[in-house]
Coordinates of C-alpha atoms and ligand atoms in Angstrom, one line a residue:
X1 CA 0.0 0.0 0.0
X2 CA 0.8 3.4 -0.4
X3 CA 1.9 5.9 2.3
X4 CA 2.8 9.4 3.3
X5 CA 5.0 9.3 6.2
X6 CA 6.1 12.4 7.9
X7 CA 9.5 12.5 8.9
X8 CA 10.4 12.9 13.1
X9 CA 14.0 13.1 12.8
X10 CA 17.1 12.2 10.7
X11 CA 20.4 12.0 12.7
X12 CA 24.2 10.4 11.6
X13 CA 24.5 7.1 13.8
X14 CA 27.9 6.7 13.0
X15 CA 30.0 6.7 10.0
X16 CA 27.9 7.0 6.8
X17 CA 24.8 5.6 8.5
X18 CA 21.7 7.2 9.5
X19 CA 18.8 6.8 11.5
X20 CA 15.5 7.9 10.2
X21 CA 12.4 8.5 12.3
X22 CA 9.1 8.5 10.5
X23 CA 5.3 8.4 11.7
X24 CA 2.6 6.5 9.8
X25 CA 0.5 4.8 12.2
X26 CA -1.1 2.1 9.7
X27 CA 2.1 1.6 8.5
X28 CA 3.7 0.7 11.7
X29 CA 0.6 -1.6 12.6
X30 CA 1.5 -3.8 9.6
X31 CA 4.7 -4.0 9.3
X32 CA 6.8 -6.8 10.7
X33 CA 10.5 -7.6 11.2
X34 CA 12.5 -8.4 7.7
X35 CA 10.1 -6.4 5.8
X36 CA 11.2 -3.2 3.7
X37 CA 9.6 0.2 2.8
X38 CA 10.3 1.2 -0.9
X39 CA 10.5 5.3 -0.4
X40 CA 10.2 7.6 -3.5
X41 CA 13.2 10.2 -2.1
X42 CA 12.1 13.9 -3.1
X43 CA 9.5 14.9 -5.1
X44 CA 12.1 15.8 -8.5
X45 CA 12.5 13.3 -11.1
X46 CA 16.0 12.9 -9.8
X47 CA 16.5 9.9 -8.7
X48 CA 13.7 9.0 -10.4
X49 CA 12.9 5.4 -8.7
X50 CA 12.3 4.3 -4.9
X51 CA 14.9 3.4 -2.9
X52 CA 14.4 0.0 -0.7
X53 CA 15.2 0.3 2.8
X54 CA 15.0 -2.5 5.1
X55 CA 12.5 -1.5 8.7
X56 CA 15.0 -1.8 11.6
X57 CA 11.7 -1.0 13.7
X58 CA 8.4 -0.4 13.6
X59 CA 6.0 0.6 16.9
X60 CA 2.3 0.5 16.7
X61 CA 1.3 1.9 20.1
X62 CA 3.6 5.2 18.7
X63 CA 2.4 5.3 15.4
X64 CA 6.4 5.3 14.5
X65 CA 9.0 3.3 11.6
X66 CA 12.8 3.4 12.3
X67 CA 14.7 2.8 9.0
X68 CA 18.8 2.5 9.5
X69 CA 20.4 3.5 6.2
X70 CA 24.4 4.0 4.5
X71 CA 25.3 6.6 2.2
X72 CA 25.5 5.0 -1.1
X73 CA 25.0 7.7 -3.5
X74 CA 22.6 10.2 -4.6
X75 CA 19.7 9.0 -3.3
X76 CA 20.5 8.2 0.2
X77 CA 22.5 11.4 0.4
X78 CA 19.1 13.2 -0.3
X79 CA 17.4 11.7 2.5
X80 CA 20.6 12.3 5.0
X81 CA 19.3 15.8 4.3
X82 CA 15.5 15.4 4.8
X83 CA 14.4 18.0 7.3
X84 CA 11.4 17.0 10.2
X85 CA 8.0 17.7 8.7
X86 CA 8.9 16.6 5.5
X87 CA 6.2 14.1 4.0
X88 CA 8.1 10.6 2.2
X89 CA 5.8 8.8 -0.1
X90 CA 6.6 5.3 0.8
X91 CA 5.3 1.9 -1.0
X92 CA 5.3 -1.0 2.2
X93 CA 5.4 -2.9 3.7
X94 CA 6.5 -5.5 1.4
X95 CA 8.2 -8.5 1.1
X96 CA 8.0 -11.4 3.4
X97 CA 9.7 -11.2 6.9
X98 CA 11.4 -13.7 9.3
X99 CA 9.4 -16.5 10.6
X100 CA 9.8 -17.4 14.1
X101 CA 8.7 -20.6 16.1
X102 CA 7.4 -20.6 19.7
X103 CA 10.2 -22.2 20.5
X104 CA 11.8 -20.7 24.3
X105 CA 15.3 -21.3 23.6
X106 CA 17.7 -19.1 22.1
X107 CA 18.5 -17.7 18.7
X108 CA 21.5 -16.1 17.4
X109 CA 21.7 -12.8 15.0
X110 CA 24.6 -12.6 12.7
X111 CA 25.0 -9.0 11.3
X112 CA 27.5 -7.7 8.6
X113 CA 27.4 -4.0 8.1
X114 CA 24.3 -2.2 6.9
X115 CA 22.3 -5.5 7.3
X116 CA 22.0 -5.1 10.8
X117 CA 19.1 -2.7 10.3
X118 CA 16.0 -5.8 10.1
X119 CA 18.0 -7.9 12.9
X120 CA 17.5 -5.1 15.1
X121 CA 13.5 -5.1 14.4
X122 CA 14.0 -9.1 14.8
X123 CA 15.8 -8.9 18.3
X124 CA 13.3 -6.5 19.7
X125 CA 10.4 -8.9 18.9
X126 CA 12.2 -12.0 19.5
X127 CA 12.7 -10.7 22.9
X128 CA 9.2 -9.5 24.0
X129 CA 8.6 -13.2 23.1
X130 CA 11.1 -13.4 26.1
X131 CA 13.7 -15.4 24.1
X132 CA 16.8 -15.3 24.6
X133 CA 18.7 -13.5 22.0
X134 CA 22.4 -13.0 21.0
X135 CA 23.5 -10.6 18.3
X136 CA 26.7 -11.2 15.9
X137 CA 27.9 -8.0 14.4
X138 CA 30.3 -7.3 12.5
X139 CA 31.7 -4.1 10.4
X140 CA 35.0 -2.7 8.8
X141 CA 36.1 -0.6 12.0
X142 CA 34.5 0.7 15.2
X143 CA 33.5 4.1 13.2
X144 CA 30.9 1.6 11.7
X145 CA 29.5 0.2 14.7
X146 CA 25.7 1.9 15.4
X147 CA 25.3 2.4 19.2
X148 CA 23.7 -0.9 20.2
X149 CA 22.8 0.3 23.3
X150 CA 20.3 2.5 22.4
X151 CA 19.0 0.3 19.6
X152 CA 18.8 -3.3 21.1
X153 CA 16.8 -4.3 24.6
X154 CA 19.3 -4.5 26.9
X155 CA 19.1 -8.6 27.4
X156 CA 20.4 -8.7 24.2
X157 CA 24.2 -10.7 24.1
X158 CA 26.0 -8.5 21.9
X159 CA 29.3 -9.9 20.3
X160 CA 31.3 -7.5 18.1
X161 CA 33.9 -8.2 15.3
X162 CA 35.7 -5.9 13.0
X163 CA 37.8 -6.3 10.2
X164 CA 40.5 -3.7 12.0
X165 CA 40.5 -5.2 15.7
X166 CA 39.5 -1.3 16.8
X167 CA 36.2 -3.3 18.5
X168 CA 36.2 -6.9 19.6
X169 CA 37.1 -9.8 17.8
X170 CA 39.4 -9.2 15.2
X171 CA 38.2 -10.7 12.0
X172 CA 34.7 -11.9 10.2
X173 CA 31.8 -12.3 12.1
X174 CA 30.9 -15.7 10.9
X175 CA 34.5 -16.6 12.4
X176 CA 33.6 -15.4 15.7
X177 CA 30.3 -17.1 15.3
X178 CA 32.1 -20.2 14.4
X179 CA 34.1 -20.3 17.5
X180 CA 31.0 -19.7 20.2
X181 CA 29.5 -23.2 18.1
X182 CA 33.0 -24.3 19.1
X183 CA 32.8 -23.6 22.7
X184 CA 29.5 -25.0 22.8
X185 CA 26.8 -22.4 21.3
X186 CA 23.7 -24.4 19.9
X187 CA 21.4 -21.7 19.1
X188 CA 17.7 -23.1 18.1
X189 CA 17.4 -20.4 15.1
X190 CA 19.8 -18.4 13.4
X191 CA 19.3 -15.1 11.2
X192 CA 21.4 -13.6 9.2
X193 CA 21.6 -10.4 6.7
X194 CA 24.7 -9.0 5.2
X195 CA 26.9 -9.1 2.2
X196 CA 26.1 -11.8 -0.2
X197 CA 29.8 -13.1 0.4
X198 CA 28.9 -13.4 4.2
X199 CA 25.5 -15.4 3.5
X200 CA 27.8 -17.6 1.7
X201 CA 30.4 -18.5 4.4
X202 CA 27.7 -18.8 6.8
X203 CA 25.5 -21.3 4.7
X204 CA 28.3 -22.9 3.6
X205 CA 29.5 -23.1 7.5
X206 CA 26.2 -24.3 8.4
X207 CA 26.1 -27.7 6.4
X208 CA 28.3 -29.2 8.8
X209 CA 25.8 -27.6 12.4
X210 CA 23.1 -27.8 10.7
X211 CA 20.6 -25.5 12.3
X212 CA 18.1 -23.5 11.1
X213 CA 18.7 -20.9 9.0
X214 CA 17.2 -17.7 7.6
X215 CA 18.9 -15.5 5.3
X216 CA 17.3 -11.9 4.8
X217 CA 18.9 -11.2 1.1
X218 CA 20.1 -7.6 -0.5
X219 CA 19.6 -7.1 -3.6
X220 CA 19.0 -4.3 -6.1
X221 CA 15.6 -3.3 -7.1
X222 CA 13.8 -1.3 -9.0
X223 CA 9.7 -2.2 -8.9
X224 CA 9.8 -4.0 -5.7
X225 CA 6.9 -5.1 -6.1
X226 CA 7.5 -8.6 -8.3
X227 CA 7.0 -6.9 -11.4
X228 CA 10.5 -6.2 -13.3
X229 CA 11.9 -9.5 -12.7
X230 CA 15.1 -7.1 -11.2
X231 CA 16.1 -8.4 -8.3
X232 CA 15.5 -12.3 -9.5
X233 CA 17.8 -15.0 -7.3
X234 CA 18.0 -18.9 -8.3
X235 CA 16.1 -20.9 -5.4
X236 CA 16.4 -24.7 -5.1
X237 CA 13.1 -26.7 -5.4
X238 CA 13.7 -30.0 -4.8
X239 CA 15.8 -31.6 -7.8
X240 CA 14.7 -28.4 -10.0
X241 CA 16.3 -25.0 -9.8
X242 CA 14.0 -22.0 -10.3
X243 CA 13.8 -18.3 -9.8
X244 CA 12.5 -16.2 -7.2
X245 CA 12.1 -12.4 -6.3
X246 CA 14.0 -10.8 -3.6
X247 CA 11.3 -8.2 -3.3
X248 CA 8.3 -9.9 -3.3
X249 CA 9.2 -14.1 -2.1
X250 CA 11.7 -12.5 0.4
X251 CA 13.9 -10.9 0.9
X252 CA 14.1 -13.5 3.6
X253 CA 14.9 -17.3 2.5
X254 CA 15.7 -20.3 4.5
X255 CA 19.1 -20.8 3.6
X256 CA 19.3 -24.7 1.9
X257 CA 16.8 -22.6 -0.6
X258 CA 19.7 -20.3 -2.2
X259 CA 22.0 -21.3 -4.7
X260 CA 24.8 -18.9 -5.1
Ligands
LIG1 FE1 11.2 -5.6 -9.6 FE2 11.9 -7.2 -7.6 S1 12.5 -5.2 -7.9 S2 10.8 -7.7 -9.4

């Protein structure tokens, strides 16, 4: 459906990433963790399309949507600049979100970079659920690193990794995952969203533990809406492969689906 929300605030979180506020009450009644709002940025032709932008929150009793973004050209540096009061035209929510069980025990979050943004709306649900909940994030240097505390519910384990050593482990986050499985980690569910290289470690890591695993996918796209065939990924169905849209089937996917 279509939406004007009104813009609360827009603030840097840390490097290159921003934290936008918007109000749309009907909009934050619907929407639900690994969805994405497609926003028209500006009201000039230029940039012409939406821009996808994954919901790293969404509260119905204040009417509120919290989208987490990086600068990564001209669009997103328009809407760095939006000003409170300003009124987005926004297309959501689409796509289809994370599934959860009722399941009690714990699930683990692996984050790498930008794609933190829907784990953060997953945590916060997972955890009124009252499950236990560990985040695994991971970026390029400590610059990168959003301020977790304000983001997260505080019983939230948070485990940090960056490529530089400036914050916790130095290294990849699927590394640092891979050596809490070590030491005895058996999370029930496991949810992941990042770069496609990172989805591939993990699922690749994952044949040999074997647990559940969702994968929320980034992709370009232009319709989002299942209609340009854009943002297409090959999906394993049974013997046969076929093709599925990021946009509309996910973005998220249980990972023995995708074939990279
Ligand atoms: Fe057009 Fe997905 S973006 S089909």
């Amino acid at each position: 459906m279509l939406f004007k929300a009104r813009v609360e605030s827009v603030e840097e979180l840390a490097r290159h990433s921003y934290y936008l506020l918007l109000r749309e009450p009907q909009l934050a009644a619907q929407s639900r963790p690994g969805q994405f709002l497609h926003i028209r940025i500006g009201e000039s032709l230029v940039p012409f399309l939406r821009r996808p932008f994954s919901l790293a929150g969404a509260c119905p009793q204040r009417g509120t949507l919290e989208v987490i973004f990086r600068l990564a050209g001209e669009g997103t540096a328009i809407l760095s600049r939006v000003k409170k009061g300003a009124v987005l035209n926004c297309l959501g929510p689409l796509g289809r979100g994370f599934q959860f069980s009722a399941s009690r025990l714990p699930a683990v979050l692996l984050a790498g970079g930008a794609g933190v943004a829907p784990l953060l709306f997953l945590a916060r649900a997972l955890v009124g659920k009252k499950r236990r909940v560990a985040l695994f994030y991971g970026a390029a240097s400590r610059d990168d690193l959003l301020p977790l505390k304000r983001l997260l519910p505080r019983e939230t384990a948070v485990h940090l990794a960056t490529d530089d050593g400036s914050s916790g482990y130095q290294g990849r986050v699927t590394d640092l995952f891979a050596g809490a499985v070590r030491q005895g980690m058996q999370p029930v569910e496991l949810y992941a969203c990042g770069p496609r290289p990172m989805l591939q470690v993990l699922t690749k890591k994952n044949e040999a533990w074997n647990f559940p695993l969702q994968l929320s996918l980034e992709e370009r796209m232009a319709c989002g809406l299942g209609a340009c065939q854009g943002c297409a990924v090959s999906i394993r169905q049974g013997e046969k492969s076929t093709y599925r849209m990021v946009c509309s089937d996910g973005p998220v996917f249980a990972a023995q689906e995708v074939e990279w």
